[in-house]
């Protein structure tokens, strides 16, 4: 591959140009399968390959495995079946595809929908032997009755959580995904997988359209790692790379950056490595994972749908399904600022919206709201005019917006944005409250062009032998907007393809053959 071809992949990204070839190494190792990145996807791939009998080396630039977040999405698991939860896999796949506006690879999505249940069952069995319990995240993300809403608001109960069982003695982890990943790492090591930390991939070794291994950088110099069966990229997305975000997803620069990941973990390393070896970057527009944080006065996961206005006091979006519908809209709002507004009947209206979940938060809610007002998180005023003054928005425009919105509430249908009657909450009885809408960038998956086997492809859609991508560096699965129809979809596809690709590569088969 020549430099012209690399630049052709991304015309204004000189940082994708080919580096100098590394030819001197302090040592040389060999394995069957090499995995780059010890996140949730890479660890799943390494464990699966080792279980299948492959000699596995996994390298990670940090000093430990990295894992963040909570939910792991799956469809058709034994846990769901035991609870009487039946999810239409075909519908779930179609809805994920529709969120991407038909840009993604439907075969990848359908593989996740069809096989994530069996993959989850494998880990549920493992968890039972390791002192972990697996539950559905009903207390936060899984809304128990949203599967009955119209398709654009539909949400399935797919979020699986791994937590220590009572009396297990497992130390506390900040992120529940860490319990899962630690379990998988322990299994991988017991099966002979070799973990190399503080070790960063510098280049892939490739010849005649096939990847043969990699060159890794350590504090003591470079190591050559031969991978007889192939290399799995599991290097994360581009969350921390401002240049890549500016190139592929500039809207994400208007989000409120969170501390979800340690900085430097998602620098687009796999994109560089792949492009240098002849790979194409996914043609899908990125689907950043941007959620509101601490938005609802009821606490995390009770995503109340209050009237939302911009700095001009005008309504500008549909308020249902905040992640990412409202956050996407906020990032395009004037001044990149917006407010949620509700009145004194928030208890009654919260129960109207979320009858199954809000009840648990009602006791003590008044005190929580008062504390938020005292801290400055919420703004309170006795009149709409006074609230507008405190928010710095035009009082007349705000009053007109509230009047129009209240009219839709009375009518039972929102003719402007289509909010269903259940989620329409009139703003009439003072005191009145407002809170800034946050839009926190938790993750930005964006990676390489792959086929239905998650094998990396060239610009001409030809597979590169021995090179696969899983997790956030797997392109073509998400596009445009993150599909909250399936909570935990990103972790779910990472774990599903991590396991399937690891096994397939170890056995020398395709995903459909295992």
Coordinates of C-alpha atoms in Angstrom, one line a residue:
X1 CA 0.0 0.0 0.0
X2 CA 1.4 3.4 -0.9
X3 CA 1.0 6.7 0.8
X4 CA -1.4 8.0 -1.8
X5 CA -3.8 5.2 -1.0
X6 CA -3.6 5.9 2.8
X7 CA -4.4 9.6 2.3
X8 CA -7.2 8.7 -0.1
X9 CA -8.8 6.9 2.9
X10 CA -9.1 10.2 4.7
X11 CA -8.0 13.2 2.6
X12 CA -7.3 15.7 5.5
X13 CA -5.7 13.2 7.9
X14 CA -2.0 13.4 7.4
X15 CA -1.6 11.6 10.7
X16 CA -2.7 8.4 9.0
X17 CA 0.4 8.4 6.8
X18 CA 2.6 5.3 6.9
X19 CA 5.3 5.3 9.6
X20 CA 8.8 4.2 9.2
X21 CA 9.2 0.4 9.1
X22 CA 10.5 -1.0 12.4
X23 CA 13.1 -3.7 11.7
X24 CA 15.0 -4.1 15.0
X25 CA 13.5 -6.0 17.9
X26 CA 14.8 -7.0 21.3
X27 CA 12.9 -10.3 21.2
X28 CA 10.6 -12.4 19.1
X29 CA 7.5 -14.3 20.2
X30 CA 5.1 -16.6 18.4
X31 CA 1.4 -17.5 19.1
X32 CA -1.6 -18.6 17.2
X33 CA -3.8 -15.6 17.9
X34 CA -2.7 -12.1 19.0
X35 CA -5.2 -9.7 20.5
X36 CA -4.5 -6.0 20.7
X37 CA -6.4 -4.3 23.6
X38 CA -7.5 -5.8 26.9
X39 CA -10.9 -4.2 27.1
X40 CA -14.2 -6.1 27.4
X41 CA -14.1 -7.2 23.7
X42 CA -10.4 -8.1 23.6
X43 CA -10.6 -10.1 26.8
X44 CA -13.6 -12.0 25.5
X45 CA -11.8 -12.8 22.3
X46 CA -8.6 -13.9 24.1
X47 CA -10.5 -16.2 26.4
X48 CA -12.5 -17.7 23.6
X49 CA -9.5 -18.4 21.5
X50 CA -7.6 -19.9 24.4
X51 CA -10.6 -22.1 25.3
X52 CA -10.6 -23.3 21.7
X53 CA -7.0 -24.5 22.1
X54 CA -5.1 -21.6 20.6
X55 CA -1.9 -20.1 22.0
X56 CA -2.9 -16.5 22.7
X57 CA -1.0 -13.3 23.5
X58 CA -3.0 -10.2 24.4
X59 CA -1.2 -6.9 24.7
X60 CA -2.5 -3.8 26.5
X61 CA -0.9 -0.3 26.7
X62 CA -2.3 0.3 30.2
X63 CA -1.1 -1.6 33.2
X64 CA -4.4 -3.5 33.7
X65 CA -7.4 -4.6 31.7
X66 CA -9.7 -1.6 31.0
X67 CA -13.4 -1.9 31.6
X68 CA -16.2 0.7 32.1
X69 CA -19.9 1.0 32.1
X70 CA -22.7 -1.2 33.4
X71 CA -24.9 -3.0 30.9
X72 CA -24.2 -5.9 28.6
X73 CA -26.9 -6.3 26.0
X74 CA -28.2 -9.7 24.8
X75 CA -31.3 -11.0 23.2
X76 CA -32.8 -14.4 24.0
X77 CA -30.7 -15.3 27.1
X78 CA -31.8 -18.0 29.5
X79 CA -32.3 -15.2 32.1
X80 CA -34.7 -13.4 29.9
X81 CA -36.6 -16.6 29.1
X82 CA -36.8 -17.5 32.8
X83 CA -38.6 -14.1 33.4
X84 CA -41.0 -14.6 30.5
X85 CA -39.3 -12.0 28.4
X86 CA -39.6 -12.7 24.7
X87 CA -37.9 -10.3 22.3
X88 CA -38.5 -10.4 18.6
X89 CA -35.0 -10.7 17.3
X90 CA -35.9 -9.7 13.8
X91 CA -37.6 -6.6 15.0
X92 CA -34.7 -5.7 17.3
X93 CA -32.3 -6.1 14.4
X94 CA -34.4 -3.9 12.1
X95 CA -34.7 -1.2 14.7
X96 CA -30.9 -1.1 15.3
X97 CA -30.5 -0.9 11.5
X98 CA -33.1 1.9 11.2
X99 CA -31.3 4.0 13.9
X100 CA -28.3 3.8 11.6
X101 CA -30.4 5.0 8.6
X102 CA -29.5 1.9 6.6
X103 CA -25.8 2.7 6.6
X104 CA -24.5 -0.2 8.8
X105 CA -24.0 -3.8 7.8
X106 CA -27.3 -5.6 8.5
X107 CA -25.6 -9.0 8.6
X108 CA -23.5 -7.9 11.5
X109 CA -26.5 -6.6 13.4
X110 CA -28.5 -9.8 12.7
X111 CA -25.6 -11.9 14.0
X112 CA -25.7 -10.0 17.2
X113 CA -29.5 -10.3 17.5
X114 CA -29.4 -14.1 16.7
X115 CA -26.4 -15.1 18.7
X116 CA -26.0 -12.8 21.7
X117 CA -28.4 -14.9 23.7
X118 CA -26.2 -18.1 23.4
X119 CA -23.1 -16.1 24.1
X120 CA -24.7 -14.5 27.2
X121 CA -25.8 -18.0 28.4
X122 CA -22.2 -19.1 28.3
X123 CA -21.1 -16.2 30.5
X124 CA -24.1 -16.7 32.9
X125 CA -22.9 -20.3 33.5
X126 CA -19.4 -19.0 34.0
X127 CA -20.6 -16.4 36.5
X128 CA -22.4 -18.9 38.6
X129 CA -19.1 -20.7 39.1
X130 CA -17.2 -17.5 39.9
X131 CA -19.4 -16.0 42.6
X132 CA -21.3 -13.6 40.4
X133 CA -25.0 -13.2 39.9
X134 CA -26.5 -11.9 36.7
X135 CA -29.6 -9.8 36.7
X136 CA -31.5 -7.6 34.3
X137 CA -31.0 -3.9 34.9
X138 CA -34.5 -3.1 35.9
X139 CA -33.5 -0.6 38.5
X140 CA -31.9 1.8 35.9
X141 CA -31.9 1.3 32.2
X142 CA -34.4 -1.5 31.4
X143 CA -37.8 0.1 31.3
X144 CA -40.2 -2.7 31.9
X145 CA -43.0 -1.5 29.6
X146 CA -41.3 0.4 26.9
X147 CA -41.3 -2.6 24.5
X148 CA -45.0 -1.7 24.0
X149 CA -44.3 1.8 22.7
X150 CA -44.3 2.7 19.0
X151 CA -41.1 1.7 17.3
X152 CA -39.2 4.9 17.5
X153 CA -39.5 4.9 21.3
X154 CA -39.4 1.1 21.8
X155 CA -36.9 -0.3 24.3
X156 CA -36.3 -3.9 25.1
X157 CA -35.2 -5.4 28.4
X158 CA -31.7 -6.5 27.2
X159 CA -29.4 -5.0 29.8
X160 CA -27.6 -7.7 31.7
X161 CA -25.6 -6.9 34.8
X162 CA -22.9 -8.9 36.5
X163 CA -22.5 -8.3 40.2
X164 CA -21.0 -10.2 43.2
X165 CA -23.3 -12.7 44.7
X166 CA -24.0 -12.4 48.5
X167 CA -21.1 -13.7 50.4
X168 CA -18.8 -14.0 47.4
X169 CA -16.1 -11.8 48.9
X170 CA -15.4 -10.2 45.5
X171 CA -13.9 -6.7 46.0
X172 CA -16.0 -3.7 44.9
X173 CA -15.5 -2.3 41.4
X174 CA -16.5 1.1 40.3
X175 CA -18.0 -0.2 37.0
X176 CA -20.1 -3.4 37.0
X177 CA -18.6 -4.3 33.6
X178 CA -15.4 -4.8 35.5
X179 CA -16.8 -7.8 37.4
X180 CA -17.5 -9.4 34.0
X181 CA -14.1 -8.6 32.5
X182 CA -12.2 -9.7 35.6
X183 CA -14.0 -13.0 35.4
X184 CA -13.1 -13.5 31.7
X185 CA -9.5 -12.5 32.3
X186 CA -9.1 -15.0 35.1
X187 CA -10.5 -17.7 32.8
X188 CA -8.3 -16.7 29.9
X189 CA -5.2 -16.9 32.1
X190 CA -6.2 -20.3 33.5
X191 CA -6.4 -21.4 29.8
X192 CA -2.9 -20.3 29.1
X193 CA -3.5 -16.8 27.5
X194 CA -0.5 -14.6 28.1
X195 CA -1.3 -11.0 29.0
X196 CA 1.4 -8.3 28.3
X197 CA 0.7 -5.0 29.9
X198 CA 2.4 -1.6 29.3
X199 CA 2.8 -2.9 25.8
X200 CA 1.6 -0.9 22.8
X201 CA 1.1 -2.1 19.3
X202 CA 3.3 -0.1 16.9
X203 CA 2.7 -1.8 13.6
X204 CA 1.1 -4.8 12.0
X205 CA 3.3 -7.2 10.1
X206 CA 1.6 -7.8 6.7
X207 CA 2.6 -9.3 3.4
X208 CA 0.7 -10.2 0.2
X209 CA -2.7 -9.1 1.6
X210 CA -2.3 -11.0 4.9
X211 CA -1.5 -9.9 8.4
X212 CA 1.2 -12.2 10.0
X213 CA 1.6 -10.6 13.4
X214 CA 2.6 -7.3 15.0
X215 CA 5.4 -5.2 16.4
X216 CA 4.8 -4.1 20.0
X217 CA 6.6 -1.3 21.9
X218 CA 7.6 -1.8 25.5
X219 CA 9.7 0.4 27.8
X220 CA 12.7 -1.8 26.9
X221 CA 12.3 -1.7 23.1
X222 CA 10.3 -3.4 20.4
X223 CA 9.0 -7.0 20.3
X224 CA 8.0 -8.9 17.2
X225 CA 5.0 -11.1 17.8
X226 CA 4.2 -13.7 15.1
X227 CA 0.5 -14.6 15.0
X228 CA 0.2 -17.8 12.9
X229 CA -3.6 -17.7 12.7
X230 CA -4.2 -14.0 12.9
X231 CA -4.6 -10.7 14.8
X232 CA -7.7 -9.4 16.5
X233 CA -7.9 -5.6 16.9
X234 CA -9.7 -4.6 20.1
X235 CA -8.2 -1.2 20.6
X236 CA -11.3 0.9 21.4
X237 CA -12.8 3.9 19.6
X238 CA -11.8 7.5 19.1
X239 CA -13.3 9.2 22.2
X240 CA -10.0 10.8 23.2
X241 CA -8.7 11.8 19.8
X242 CA -9.8 15.3 19.0
X243 CA -8.4 15.2 15.5
X244 CA -10.3 12.1 14.6
X245 CA -13.5 13.4 16.2
X246 CA -13.1 16.6 14.2
X247 CA -12.6 14.6 11.0
X248 CA -15.4 12.1 11.5
X249 CA -17.8 13.3 14.2
X250 CA -17.5 17.0 14.9
X251 CA -20.9 17.2 16.6
X252 CA -19.3 15.2 19.5
X253 CA -17.0 18.2 20.2
X254 CA -20.1 20.0 21.4
X255 CA -20.8 17.3 24.0
X256 CA -19.9 17.6 27.7
X257 CA -16.9 15.2 28.0
X258 CA -17.1 12.8 30.9
X259 CA -14.5 10.9 32.9
X260 CA -16.0 7.6 31.8
X261 CA -12.7 6.3 30.5
X262 CA -9.1 7.0 31.5
X263 CA -7.8 9.6 29.0
X264 CA -5.7 8.0 26.2
X265 CA -7.5 4.7 26.1
X266 CA -9.5 5.5 22.9
X267 CA -7.1 7.2 20.6
X268 CA -8.0 5.4 17.4
X269 CA -5.0 3.2 17.6
X270 CA -6.7 0.4 15.7
X271 CA -7.7 2.7 12.9
X272 CA -4.0 3.7 12.4
X273 CA -2.8 0.1 12.6
X274 CA -5.4 -1.1 10.1
X275 CA -4.9 1.7 7.6
X276 CA -1.2 1.2 7.6
X277 CA -1.8 -2.4 6.7
X278 CA -4.2 -1.6 3.9
X279 CA -7.5 -1.4 5.7
X280 CA -10.4 0.9 4.9
X281 CA -12.1 3.0 7.6
X282 CA -15.8 2.3 8.0
X283 CA -18.0 4.3 5.7
X284 CA -20.7 4.7 8.3
X285 CA -21.1 8.0 10.1
X286 CA -20.1 7.6 13.8
X287 CA -22.8 6.9 16.4
X288 CA -21.5 8.5 19.5
X289 CA -22.7 7.3 22.9
X290 CA -23.9 10.5 24.4
X291 CA -26.3 10.4 27.4
X292 CA -27.7 12.9 29.8
X293 CA -26.2 12.5 33.2
X294 CA -28.0 13.6 36.4
X295 CA -30.8 15.0 34.3
X296 CA -33.8 13.6 36.0
X297 CA -34.8 14.9 39.5
X298 CA -35.7 11.3 40.2
X299 CA -32.2 9.9 40.0
X300 CA -30.4 7.8 37.3
X301 CA -32.4 5.8 34.9
X302 CA -35.8 7.4 35.5
X303 CA -35.7 9.5 32.3
X304 CA -38.5 11.9 32.8
X305 CA -39.8 13.8 29.8
X306 CA -40.2 17.4 30.8
X307 CA -40.8 20.3 28.4
X308 CA -37.4 21.3 26.9
X309 CA -36.5 24.8 25.6
X310 CA -33.5 26.5 24.1
X311 CA -31.8 29.8 25.1
X312 CA -34.5 31.6 23.0
X313 CA -37.2 30.1 25.2
X314 CA -38.5 27.9 22.3
X315 CA -39.2 24.2 22.2
X316 CA -36.9 22.4 19.7
X317 CA -37.1 18.6 20.0
X318 CA -39.1 15.5 21.0
X319 CA -38.5 15.0 24.8
X320 CA -38.9 11.2 24.9
X321 CA -36.0 8.8 25.0
X322 CA -33.4 11.3 26.1
X323 CA -30.5 9.2 25.0
X324 CA -29.7 10.3 22.3
X325 CA -32.8 12.1 21.0
X326 CA -32.6 15.1 23.3
X327 CA -28.9 15.2 23.6
X328 CA -28.4 15.2 19.8
X329 CA -30.9 18.0 19.6
X330 CA -29.2 20.0 22.4
X331 CA -25.8 19.9 20.7
X332 CA -27.4 21.6 17.7
X333 CA -29.4 24.1 19.8
X334 CA -28.4 27.8 19.8
X335 CA -25.4 28.3 22.0
X336 CA -25.4 24.5 22.7
X337 CA -27.6 25.0 25.8
X338 CA -31.1 23.9 26.7
X339 CA -33.3 23.6 29.7
X340 CA -35.8 21.0 31.0
X341 CA -38.8 22.7 32.7
X342 CA -41.4 21.1 35.0
X343 CA -43.8 22.3 37.7
X344 CA -44.7 21.5 41.3
X345 CA -46.6 18.3 40.3
X346 CA -43.4 16.4 39.5
X347 CA -44.4 13.5 41.7
X348 CA -47.7 13.0 40.0
X349 CA -46.3 13.5 36.5
X350 CA -43.3 11.2 37.1
X351 CA -45.6 8.4 38.1
X352 CA -47.7 9.1 35.0
X353 CA -44.6 8.6 32.8
X354 CA -43.0 5.7 34.7
X355 CA -45.6 4.0 36.8
X356 CA -43.4 0.9 37.3
X357 CA -40.2 2.6 38.3
X358 CA -40.8 6.1 39.7
X359 CA -42.7 4.8 42.7
X360 CA -39.4 3.6 44.3
X361 CA -38.0 7.1 44.2
X362 CA -41.1 9.1 45.5
X363 CA -40.2 8.9 49.2
X364 CA -37.7 11.6 49.9
X365 CA -38.1 13.1 46.4
X366 CA -39.0 16.6 47.8
X367 CA -35.9 16.7 49.9
X368 CA -33.8 15.6 46.9
X369 CA -35.2 18.3 44.7
X370 CA -34.7 20.9 47.4
X371 CA -31.1 19.8 47.8
X372 CA -30.6 20.2 44.0
X373 CA -32.0 23.7 44.1
X374 CA -29.7 24.6 47.0
X375 CA -26.7 23.2 45.1
X376 CA -27.6 25.2 42.0
X377 CA -28.3 22.1 39.9
X378 CA -31.9 23.1 39.6
X379 CA -33.4 26.5 39.2
X380 CA -36.7 27.4 41.0
X381 CA -39.1 30.3 40.7
X382 CA -42.6 31.1 41.7
X383 CA -43.7 32.3 38.2
X384 CA -42.8 31.5 34.7
X385 CA -41.6 35.1 34.2
X386 CA -39.3 34.9 37.1
X387 CA -38.0 31.5 35.9
X388 CA -37.3 32.9 32.5
X389 CA -35.3 35.8 34.1
X390 CA -33.2 33.4 36.1
X391 CA -32.5 31.3 33.0
X392 CA -31.7 34.3 30.9
X393 CA -34.3 33.5 28.2
X394 CA -36.9 35.8 26.6
X395 CA -40.0 35.7 28.9
X396 CA -42.6 36.3 26.2
X397 CA -41.2 33.5 23.9
X398 CA -41.0 31.2 26.9
X399 CA -44.6 32.0 27.9
X400 CA -45.8 31.3 24.4
X401 CA -43.9 28.0 24.2
X402 CA -45.4 26.9 27.5
X403 CA -48.9 27.8 26.4
X404 CA -48.5 25.9 23.1
X405 CA -47.1 22.9 24.9
X406 CA -49.8 22.9 27.5
X407 CA -52.3 22.9 24.6
X408 CA -50.8 19.6 23.3
X409 CA -51.0 18.2 26.8
X410 CA -54.7 19.0 26.9
X411 CA -55.2 17.5 23.5
X412 CA -53.3 14.4 24.4
X413 CA -51.0 14.5 21.4
X414 CA -48.1 16.6 20.4
X415 CA -48.6 17.9 16.9
X416 CA -45.1 19.5 16.8
X417 CA -42.8 16.6 17.8
X418 CA -45.1 13.6 18.4
X419 CA -44.6 13.1 22.1
X420 CA -47.2 10.5 23.2
X421 CA -49.8 11.5 25.8
X422 CA -48.1 9.4 28.5
X423 CA -45.0 11.6 28.4
X424 CA -46.7 15.0 28.0
X425 CA -46.4 17.0 31.3
X426 CA -48.1 20.4 31.5
X427 CA -46.3 23.3 33.1
X428 CA -49.0 25.1 35.0
X429 CA -48.7 25.1 38.8
X430 CA -45.9 26.9 40.5
X431 CA -43.3 26.8 41.8
X432 CA -41.6 26.0 38.5
X433 CA -38.2 24.3 38.1
X434 CA -35.6 24.0 35.4
X435 CA -32.4 22.0 34.9
X436 CA -29.7 22.3 32.3
X437 CA -29.7 19.4 29.9
X438 CA -26.3 17.7 29.9
X439 CA -24.9 15.7 26.9
X440 CA -22.0 13.7 28.2
X441 CA -19.8 11.9 25.7
X442 CA -19.3 8.5 27.2
X443 CA -17.9 6.7 24.2
X444 CA -17.3 7.2 20.5
X445 CA -17.2 3.9 18.6
X446 CA -15.6 4.3 15.2
X447 CA -13.4 1.8 13.4
X448 CA -12.5 -0.2 10.4
X449 CA -14.6 -1.5 7.5
X450 CA -15.4 -5.2 8.2
X451 CA -17.5 -7.9 6.6
X452 CA -20.1 -10.1 8.2
X453 CA -17.3 -12.2 9.8
X454 CA -15.8 -9.0 11.3
X455 CA -12.8 -9.5 9.1
X456 CA -11.2 -6.2 8.1
X457 CA -11.6 -5.1 4.5
X458 CA -9.7 -3.0 2.1
X459 CA -11.1 0.0 0.2
X460 CA -12.1 -2.4 -2.6
X461 CA -14.0 -4.5 0.0
X462 CA -11.6 -7.4 -0.1
X463 CA -10.8 -9.2 3.2
X464 CA -7.3 -8.8 4.7
X465 CA -6.2 -12.3 5.7
X466 CA -5.7 -12.8 9.4
X467 CA -7.0 -9.4 10.5
X468 CA -10.2 -8.9 12.5
X469 CA -11.8 -6.1 14.5
X470 CA -14.0 -6.3 17.6
X471 CA -15.4 -3.8 20.1
X472 CA -15.3 -0.1 19.3
X473 CA -12.8 -0.5 16.5
X474 CA -15.3 -2.8 14.7
X475 CA -16.9 -0.5 12.1
X476 CA -20.2 -1.0 10.2
X477 CA -22.3 -2.0 13.2
X478 CA -23.5 1.4 14.4
X479 CA -24.2 4.5 12.3
X480 CA -25.4 8.0 12.9
X481 CA -27.1 7.5 16.3
X482 CA -26.6 5.0 19.1
X483 CA -29.6 2.6 19.3
X484 CA -31.1 2.8 22.8
X485 CA -33.8 0.4 21.6
X486 CA -31.4 -2.4 22.8
X487 CA -29.8 -1.2 26.1
X488 CA -26.3 -2.4 26.5
X489 CA -25.9 -2.9 22.7
X490 CA -22.3 -1.7 22.5
X491 CA -21.0 -4.0 25.3
X492 CA -23.3 -6.7 24.0
X493 CA -21.9 -6.6 20.4
X494 CA -18.4 -6.3 21.8
X495 CA -18.8 -9.4 23.9
X496 CA -20.7 -11.3 21.3
X497 CA -18.2 -10.7 18.5
X498 CA -15.3 -11.0 20.8
X499 CA -16.3 -14.5 21.7
X500 CA -17.4 -15.5 18.2
X501 CA -14.3 -14.1 16.4
X502 CA -11.9 -15.5 19.0
X503 CA -13.4 -19.0 18.5
X504 CA -13.6 -18.8 14.8
X505 CA -10.0 -17.6 14.4
X506 CA -8.7 -20.4 16.7
X507 CA -10.6 -23.0 14.7
X508 CA -9.9 -21.5 11.3
X509 CA -13.6 -21.2 10.6
X510 CA -16.1 -18.4 9.8
X511 CA -18.6 -17.1 12.4
X512 CA -21.4 -19.0 10.8
X513 CA -19.5 -22.3 11.1
X514 CA -19.0 -22.2 14.8

